[in-house]
PDB file of C-alpha atoms in Angstrom:
ATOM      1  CA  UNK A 241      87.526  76.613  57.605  1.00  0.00           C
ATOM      2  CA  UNK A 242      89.821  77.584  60.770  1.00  0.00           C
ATOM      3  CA  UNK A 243      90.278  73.864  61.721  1.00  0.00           C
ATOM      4  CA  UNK A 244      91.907  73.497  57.593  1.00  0.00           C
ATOM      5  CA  UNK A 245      93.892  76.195  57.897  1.00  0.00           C
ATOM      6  CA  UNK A 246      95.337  74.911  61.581  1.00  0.00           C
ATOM      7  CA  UNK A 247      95.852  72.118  59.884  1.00  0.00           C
ATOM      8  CA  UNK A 248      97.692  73.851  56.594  1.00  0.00           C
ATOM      9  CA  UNK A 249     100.164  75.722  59.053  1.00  0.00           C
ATOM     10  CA  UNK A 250     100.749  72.298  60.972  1.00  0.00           C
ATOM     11  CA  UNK A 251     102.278  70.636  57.784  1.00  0.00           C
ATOM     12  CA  UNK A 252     104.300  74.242  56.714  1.00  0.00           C
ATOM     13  CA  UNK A 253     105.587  74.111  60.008  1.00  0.00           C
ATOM     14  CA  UNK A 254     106.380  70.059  59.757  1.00  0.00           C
ATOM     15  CA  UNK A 255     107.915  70.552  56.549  1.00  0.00           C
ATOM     16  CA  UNK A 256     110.035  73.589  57.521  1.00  0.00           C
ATOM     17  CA  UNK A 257     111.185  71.568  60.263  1.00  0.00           C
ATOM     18  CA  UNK A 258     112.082  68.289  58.129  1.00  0.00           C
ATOM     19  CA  UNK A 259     114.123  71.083  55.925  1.00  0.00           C
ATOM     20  CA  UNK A 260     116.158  72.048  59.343  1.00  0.00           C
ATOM     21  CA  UNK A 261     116.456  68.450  60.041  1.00  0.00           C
ATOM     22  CA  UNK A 262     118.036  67.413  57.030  1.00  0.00           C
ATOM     23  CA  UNK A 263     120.741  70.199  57.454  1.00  0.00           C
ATOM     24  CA  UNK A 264     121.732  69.163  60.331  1.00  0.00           C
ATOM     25  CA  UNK A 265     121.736  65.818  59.599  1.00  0.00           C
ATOM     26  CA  UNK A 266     124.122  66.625  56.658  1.00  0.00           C
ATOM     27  CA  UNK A 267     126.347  68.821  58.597  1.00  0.00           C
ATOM     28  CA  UNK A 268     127.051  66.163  61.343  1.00  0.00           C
ATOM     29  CA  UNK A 269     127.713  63.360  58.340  1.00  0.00           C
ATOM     30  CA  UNK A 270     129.674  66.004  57.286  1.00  0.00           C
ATOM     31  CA  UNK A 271     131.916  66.122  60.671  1.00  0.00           C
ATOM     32  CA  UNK A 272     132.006  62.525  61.017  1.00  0.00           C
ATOM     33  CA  UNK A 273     133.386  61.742  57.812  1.00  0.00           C
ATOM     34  CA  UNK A 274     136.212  64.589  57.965  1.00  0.00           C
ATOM     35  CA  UNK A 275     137.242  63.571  61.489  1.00  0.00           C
ATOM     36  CA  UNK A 276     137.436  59.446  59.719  1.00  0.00           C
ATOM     37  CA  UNK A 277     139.346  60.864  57.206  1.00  0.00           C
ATOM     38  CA  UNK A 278     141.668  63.022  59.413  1.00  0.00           C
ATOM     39  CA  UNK A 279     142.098  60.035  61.324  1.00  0.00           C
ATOM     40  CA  UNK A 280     143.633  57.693  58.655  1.00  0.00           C
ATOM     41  CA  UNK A 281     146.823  59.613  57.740  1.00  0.00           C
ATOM     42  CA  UNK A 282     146.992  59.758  61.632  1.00  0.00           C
ATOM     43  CA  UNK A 283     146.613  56.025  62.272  1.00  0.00           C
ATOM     44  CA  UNK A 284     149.364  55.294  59.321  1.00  0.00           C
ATOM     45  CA  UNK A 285     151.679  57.489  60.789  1.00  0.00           C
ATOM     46  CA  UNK A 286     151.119  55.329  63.994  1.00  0.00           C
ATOM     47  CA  UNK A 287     151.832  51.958  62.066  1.00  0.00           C
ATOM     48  CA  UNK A 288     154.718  53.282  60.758  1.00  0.00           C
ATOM     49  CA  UNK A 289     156.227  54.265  64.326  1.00  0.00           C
ATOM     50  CA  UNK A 290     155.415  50.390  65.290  1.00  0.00           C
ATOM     51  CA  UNK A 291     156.952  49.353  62.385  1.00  0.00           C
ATOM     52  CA  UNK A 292     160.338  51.082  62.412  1.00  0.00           C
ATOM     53  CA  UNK A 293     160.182  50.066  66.243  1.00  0.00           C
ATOM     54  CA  UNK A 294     160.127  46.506  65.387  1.00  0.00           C
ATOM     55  CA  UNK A 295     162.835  46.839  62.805  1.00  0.00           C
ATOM     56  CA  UNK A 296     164.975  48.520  65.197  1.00  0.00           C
ATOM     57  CA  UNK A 297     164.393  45.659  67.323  1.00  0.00           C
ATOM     58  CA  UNK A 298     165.200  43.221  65.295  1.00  0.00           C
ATOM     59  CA  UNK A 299     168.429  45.439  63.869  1.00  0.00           C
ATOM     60  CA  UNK A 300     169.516  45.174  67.284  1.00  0.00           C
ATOM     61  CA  UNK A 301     169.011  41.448  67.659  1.00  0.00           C
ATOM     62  CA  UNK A 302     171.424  40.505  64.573  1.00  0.00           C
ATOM     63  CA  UNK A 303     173.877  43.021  66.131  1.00  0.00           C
ATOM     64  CA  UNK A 304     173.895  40.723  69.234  1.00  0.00           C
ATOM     65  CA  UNK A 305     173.953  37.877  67.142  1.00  0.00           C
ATOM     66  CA  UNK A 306     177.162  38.925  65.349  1.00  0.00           C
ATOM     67  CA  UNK A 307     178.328  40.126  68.552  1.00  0.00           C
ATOM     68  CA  UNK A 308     177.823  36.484  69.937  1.00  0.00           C
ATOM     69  CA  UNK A 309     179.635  35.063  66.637  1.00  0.00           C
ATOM     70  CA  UNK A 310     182.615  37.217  66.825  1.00  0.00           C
ATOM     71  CA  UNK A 311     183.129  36.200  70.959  1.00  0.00           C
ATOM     72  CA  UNK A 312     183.121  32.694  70.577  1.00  0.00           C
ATOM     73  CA  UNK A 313     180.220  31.187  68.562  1.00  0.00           C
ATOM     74  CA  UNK A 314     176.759  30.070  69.498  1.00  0.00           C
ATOM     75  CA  UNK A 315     176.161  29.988  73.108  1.00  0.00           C
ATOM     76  CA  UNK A 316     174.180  26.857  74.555  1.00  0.00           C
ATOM     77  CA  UNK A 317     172.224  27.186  77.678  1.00  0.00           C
ATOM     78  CA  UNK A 318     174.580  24.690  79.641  1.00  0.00           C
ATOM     79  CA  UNK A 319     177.496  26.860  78.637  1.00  0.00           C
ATOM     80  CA  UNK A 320     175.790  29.925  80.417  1.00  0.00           C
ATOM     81  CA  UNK A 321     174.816  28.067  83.354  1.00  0.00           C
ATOM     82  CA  UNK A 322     178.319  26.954  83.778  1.00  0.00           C
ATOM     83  CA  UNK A 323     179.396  30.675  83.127  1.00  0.00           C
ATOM     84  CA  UNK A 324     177.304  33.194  85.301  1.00  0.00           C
ATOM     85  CA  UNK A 325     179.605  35.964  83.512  1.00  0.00           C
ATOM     86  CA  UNK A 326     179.034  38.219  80.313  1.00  0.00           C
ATOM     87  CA  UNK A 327     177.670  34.753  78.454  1.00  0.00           C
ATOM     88  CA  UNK A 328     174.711  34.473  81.125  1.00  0.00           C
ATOM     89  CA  UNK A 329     173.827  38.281  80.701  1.00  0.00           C
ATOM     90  CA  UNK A 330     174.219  37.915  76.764  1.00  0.00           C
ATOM     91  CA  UNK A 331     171.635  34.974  75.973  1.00  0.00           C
ATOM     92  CA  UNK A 332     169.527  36.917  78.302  1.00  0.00           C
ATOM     93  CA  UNK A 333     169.407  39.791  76.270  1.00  0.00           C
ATOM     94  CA  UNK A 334     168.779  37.765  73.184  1.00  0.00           C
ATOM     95  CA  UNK A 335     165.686  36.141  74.808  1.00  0.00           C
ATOM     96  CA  UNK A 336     164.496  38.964  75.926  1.00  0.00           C
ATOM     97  CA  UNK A 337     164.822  40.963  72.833  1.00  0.00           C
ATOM     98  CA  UNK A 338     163.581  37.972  70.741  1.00  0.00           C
ATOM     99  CA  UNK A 339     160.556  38.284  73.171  1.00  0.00           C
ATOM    100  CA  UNK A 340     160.151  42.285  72.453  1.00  0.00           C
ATOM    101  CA  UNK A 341     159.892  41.317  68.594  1.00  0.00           C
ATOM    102  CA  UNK A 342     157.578  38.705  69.207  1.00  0.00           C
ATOM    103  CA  UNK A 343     155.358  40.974  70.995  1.00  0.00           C
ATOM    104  CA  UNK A 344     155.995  43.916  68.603  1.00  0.00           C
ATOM    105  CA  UNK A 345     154.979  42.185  65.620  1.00  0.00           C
ATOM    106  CA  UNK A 346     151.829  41.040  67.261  1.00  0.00           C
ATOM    107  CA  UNK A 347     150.973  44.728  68.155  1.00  0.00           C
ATOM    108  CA  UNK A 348     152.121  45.975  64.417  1.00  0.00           C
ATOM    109  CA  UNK A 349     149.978  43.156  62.996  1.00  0.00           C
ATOM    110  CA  UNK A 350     146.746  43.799  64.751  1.00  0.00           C
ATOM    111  CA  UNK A 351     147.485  47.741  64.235  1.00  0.00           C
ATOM    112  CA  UNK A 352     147.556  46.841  60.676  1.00  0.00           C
ATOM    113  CA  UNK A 353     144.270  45.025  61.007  1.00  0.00           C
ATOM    114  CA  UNK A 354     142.495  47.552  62.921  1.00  0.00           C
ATOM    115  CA  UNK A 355     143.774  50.361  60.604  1.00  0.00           C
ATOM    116  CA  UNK A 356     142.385  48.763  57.597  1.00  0.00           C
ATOM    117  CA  UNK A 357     138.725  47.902  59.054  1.00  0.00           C
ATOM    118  CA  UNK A 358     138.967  51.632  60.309  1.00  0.00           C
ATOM    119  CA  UNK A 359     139.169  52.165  56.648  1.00  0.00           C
ATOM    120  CA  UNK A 360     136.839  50.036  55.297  1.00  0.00           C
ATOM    121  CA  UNK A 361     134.752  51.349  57.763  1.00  0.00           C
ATOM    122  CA  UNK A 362     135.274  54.855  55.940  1.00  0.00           C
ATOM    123  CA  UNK A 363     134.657  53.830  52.643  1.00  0.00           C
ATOM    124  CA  UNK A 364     131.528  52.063  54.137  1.00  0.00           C
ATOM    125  CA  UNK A 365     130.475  55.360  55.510  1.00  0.00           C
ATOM    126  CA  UNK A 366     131.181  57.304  52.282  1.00  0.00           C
ATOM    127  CA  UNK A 367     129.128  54.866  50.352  1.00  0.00           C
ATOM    128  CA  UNK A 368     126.279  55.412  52.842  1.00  0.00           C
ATOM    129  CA  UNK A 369     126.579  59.451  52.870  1.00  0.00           C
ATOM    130  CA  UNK A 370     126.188  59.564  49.364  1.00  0.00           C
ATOM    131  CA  UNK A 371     122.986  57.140  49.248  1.00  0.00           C
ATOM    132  CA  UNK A 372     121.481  59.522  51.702  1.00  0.00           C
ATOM    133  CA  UNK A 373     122.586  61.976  49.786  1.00  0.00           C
ATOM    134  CA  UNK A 374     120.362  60.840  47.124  1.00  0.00           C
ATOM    135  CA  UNK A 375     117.079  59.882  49.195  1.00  0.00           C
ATOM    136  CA  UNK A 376     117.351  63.428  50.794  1.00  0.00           C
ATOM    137  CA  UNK A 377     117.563  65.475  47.857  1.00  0.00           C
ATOM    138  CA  UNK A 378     114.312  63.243  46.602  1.00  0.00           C
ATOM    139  CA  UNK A 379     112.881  63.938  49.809  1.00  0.00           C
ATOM    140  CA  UNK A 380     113.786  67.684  49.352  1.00  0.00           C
ATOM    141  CA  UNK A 381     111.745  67.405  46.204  1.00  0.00           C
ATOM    142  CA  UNK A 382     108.872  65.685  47.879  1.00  0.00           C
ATOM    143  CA  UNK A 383     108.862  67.933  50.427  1.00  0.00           C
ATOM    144  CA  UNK A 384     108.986  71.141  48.451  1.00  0.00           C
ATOM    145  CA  UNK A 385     106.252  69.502  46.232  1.00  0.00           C
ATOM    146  CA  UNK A 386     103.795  69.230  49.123  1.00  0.00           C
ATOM    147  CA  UNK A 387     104.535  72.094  50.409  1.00  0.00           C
ATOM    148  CA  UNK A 388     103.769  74.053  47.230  1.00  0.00           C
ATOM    149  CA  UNK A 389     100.313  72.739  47.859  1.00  0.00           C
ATOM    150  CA  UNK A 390      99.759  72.893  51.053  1.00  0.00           C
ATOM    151  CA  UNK A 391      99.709  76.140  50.747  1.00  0.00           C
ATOM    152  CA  UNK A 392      96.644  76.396  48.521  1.00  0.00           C
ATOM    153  CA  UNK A 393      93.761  76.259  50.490  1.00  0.00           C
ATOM    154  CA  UNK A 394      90.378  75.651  48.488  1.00  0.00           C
ATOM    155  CA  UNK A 395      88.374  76.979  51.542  1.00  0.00           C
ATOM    156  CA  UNK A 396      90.218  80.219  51.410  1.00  0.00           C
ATOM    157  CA  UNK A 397      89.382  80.468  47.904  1.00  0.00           C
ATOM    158  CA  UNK A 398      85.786  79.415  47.974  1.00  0.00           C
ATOM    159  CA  UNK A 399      84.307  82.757  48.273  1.00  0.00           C
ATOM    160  CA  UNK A 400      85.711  83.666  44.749  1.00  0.00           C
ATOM    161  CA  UNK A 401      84.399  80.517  43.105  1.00  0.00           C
ATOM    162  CA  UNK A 402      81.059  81.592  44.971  1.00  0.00           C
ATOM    163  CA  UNK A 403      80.971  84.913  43.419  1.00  0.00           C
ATOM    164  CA  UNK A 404      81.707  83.259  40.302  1.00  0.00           C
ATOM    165  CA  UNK A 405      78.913  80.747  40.504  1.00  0.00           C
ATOM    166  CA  UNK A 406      77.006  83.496  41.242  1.00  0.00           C
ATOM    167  CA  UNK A 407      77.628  85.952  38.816  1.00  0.00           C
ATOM    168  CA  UNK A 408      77.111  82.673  36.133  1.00  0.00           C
ATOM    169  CA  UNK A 409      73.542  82.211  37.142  1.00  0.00           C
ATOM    170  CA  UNK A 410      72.975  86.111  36.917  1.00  0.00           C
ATOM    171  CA  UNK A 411      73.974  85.945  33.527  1.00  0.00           C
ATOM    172  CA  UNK A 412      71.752  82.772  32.572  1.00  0.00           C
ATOM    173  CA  UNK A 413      69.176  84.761  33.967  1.00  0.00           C
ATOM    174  CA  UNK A 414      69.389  87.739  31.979  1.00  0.00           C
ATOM    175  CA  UNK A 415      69.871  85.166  29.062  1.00  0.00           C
ATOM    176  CA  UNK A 416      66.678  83.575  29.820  1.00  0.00           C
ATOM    177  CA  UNK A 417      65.033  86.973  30.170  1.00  0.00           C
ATOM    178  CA  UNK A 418      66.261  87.940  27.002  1.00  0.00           C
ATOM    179  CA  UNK A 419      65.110  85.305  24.972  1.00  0.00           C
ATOM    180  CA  UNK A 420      61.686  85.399  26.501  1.00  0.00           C
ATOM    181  CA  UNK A 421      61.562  89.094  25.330  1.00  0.00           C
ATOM    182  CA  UNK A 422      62.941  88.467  21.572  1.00  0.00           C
ATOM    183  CA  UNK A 423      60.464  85.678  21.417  1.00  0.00           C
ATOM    184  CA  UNK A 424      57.664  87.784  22.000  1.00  0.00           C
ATOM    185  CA  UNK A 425      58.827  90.249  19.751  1.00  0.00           C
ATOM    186  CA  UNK A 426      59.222  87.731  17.315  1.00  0.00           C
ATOM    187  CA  UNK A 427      55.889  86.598  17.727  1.00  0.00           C
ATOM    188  CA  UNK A 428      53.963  89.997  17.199  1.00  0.00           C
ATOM    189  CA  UNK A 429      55.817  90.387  14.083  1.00  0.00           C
ATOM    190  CA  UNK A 430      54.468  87.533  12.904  1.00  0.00           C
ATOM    191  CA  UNK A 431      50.710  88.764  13.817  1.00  0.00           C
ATOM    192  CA  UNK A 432      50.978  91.786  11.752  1.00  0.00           C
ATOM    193  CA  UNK A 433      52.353  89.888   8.905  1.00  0.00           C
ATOM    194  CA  UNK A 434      49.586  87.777   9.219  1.00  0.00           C
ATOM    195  CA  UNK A 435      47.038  90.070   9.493  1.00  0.00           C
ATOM    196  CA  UNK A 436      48.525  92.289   6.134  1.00  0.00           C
ATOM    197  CA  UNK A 437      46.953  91.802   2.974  1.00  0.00           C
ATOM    198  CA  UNK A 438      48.763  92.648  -0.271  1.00  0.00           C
ATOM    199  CA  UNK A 439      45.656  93.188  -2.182  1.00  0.00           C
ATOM    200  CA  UNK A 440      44.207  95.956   0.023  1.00  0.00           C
ATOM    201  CA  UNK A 441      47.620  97.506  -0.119  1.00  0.00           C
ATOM    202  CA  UNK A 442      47.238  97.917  -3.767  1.00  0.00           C
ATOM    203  CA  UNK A 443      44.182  99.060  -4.049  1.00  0.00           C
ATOM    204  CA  UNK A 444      44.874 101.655  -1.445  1.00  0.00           C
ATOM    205  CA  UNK A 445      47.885 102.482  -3.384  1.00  0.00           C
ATOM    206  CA  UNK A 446      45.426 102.650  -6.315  1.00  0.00           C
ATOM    207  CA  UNK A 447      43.287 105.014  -4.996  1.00  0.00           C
ATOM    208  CA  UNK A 448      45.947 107.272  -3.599  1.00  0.00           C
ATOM    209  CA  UNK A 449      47.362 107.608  -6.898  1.00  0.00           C
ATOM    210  CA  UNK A 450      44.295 107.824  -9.246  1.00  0.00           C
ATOM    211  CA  UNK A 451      42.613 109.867  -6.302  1.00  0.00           C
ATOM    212  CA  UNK A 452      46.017 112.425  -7.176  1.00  0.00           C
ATOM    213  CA  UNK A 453      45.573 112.258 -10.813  1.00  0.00           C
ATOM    214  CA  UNK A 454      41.648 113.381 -10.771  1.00  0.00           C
ATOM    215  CA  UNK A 455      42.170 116.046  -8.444  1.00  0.00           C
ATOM    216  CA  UNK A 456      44.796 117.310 -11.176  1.00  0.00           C
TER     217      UNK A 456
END
């Protein structure tokens, strides 16, 4: 009976504890998918820096470009080798800025890329939150269920079915007893009715009464 009820309080407590699991469980999905979601409007506002950069970049490139047109045209490379002046320093701004947009629209493009997996990555994670969402309020159900009955223990409460049993069988007895008792009556009530006969009883009657009348 002791080794049951170890055993009883062993699943309360395991229960209790899968109860205190599952809230903290919930409370760090909870944190995860508030920081993701912080993160995002972050991460945009990021993209959006890169982006202007790049247009400013480029803004700055056709400004050079006009600024090429209005000094004399197009500039060929053997025209700034022959000129080590302003022409030299000019097509070496342009290919370097043409190399800074290059470069920035390869780091706004794979910012874009990594922003949107980030996101999918949140909507993956919502999707999974609220399918354990679902399993752990079953489990919540299942676990309440079997708790409910592991807390009825049929050893604790075998002494009262004893006393039932017990208090049956006294009462069969006393029914048995009974109807010995009633039978027995029954059956000496049928030996005196046996044993009476009407016709002595009327002439006893007889005599009584015609006994009466002489006596008169």
């Amino acid at each position: 009976m002791n080794r049951i009820k170890q055993m009883s309080e062993k699943i309360r407590e395991g229960i209790d504890q899968f109860f205190e699991d599952i809230e903290n469980n919930e409370s760090e999905i909870d944190k995860a998918l508030s920081d993701m979601k912080n993160r995002i409007p972050e991460g945009i506002d990021l993209v959006a820096t890169a982006i202007a950069e790049e247009k400013r970049l480029k803004h700055e490139y056709k400004e050079l470009l006009r600024i090429g047109q209005i000094s004399g045209g197009n500039i060929s490379d053997d025209e700034a080798n022959a000129d080590s002046g302003w022409k030299s320093e000019y097509l070496r701004k342009i290919n370097e800025l043409n190399r800074q947009i290059e470069e920035q629209e390869r780091v706004v493009a794979e910012l874009k890329s990594d922003l949107f997996d980030f996101y999918q990555t949140y909507q993956k994670a919502l999707k999974q939150a609220k399918t354990l969402s679902i399993r752990q309020k079953q489990a919540e159900t299942q676990a309440e269920f079997y708790r409910v009955l592991s807390e009825f223990s049929l050893p604790d409460h075998k002494s009262a079915f004893q006393q039932a049993e017990n208090q049956v069988r006294k009462t069969e007895a006393q029914v048995k007893m009974l109807k010995q008792k009633s039978r027995k009556a029954n059956s000496k009530t049928k030996d005196n009715e046996s044993d009476f006969n009407i016709d002595d009883a009327l002439d006893e009657l007889k005599r009584d009464i015609l006994g009466s009348s002489q006596n008169d």
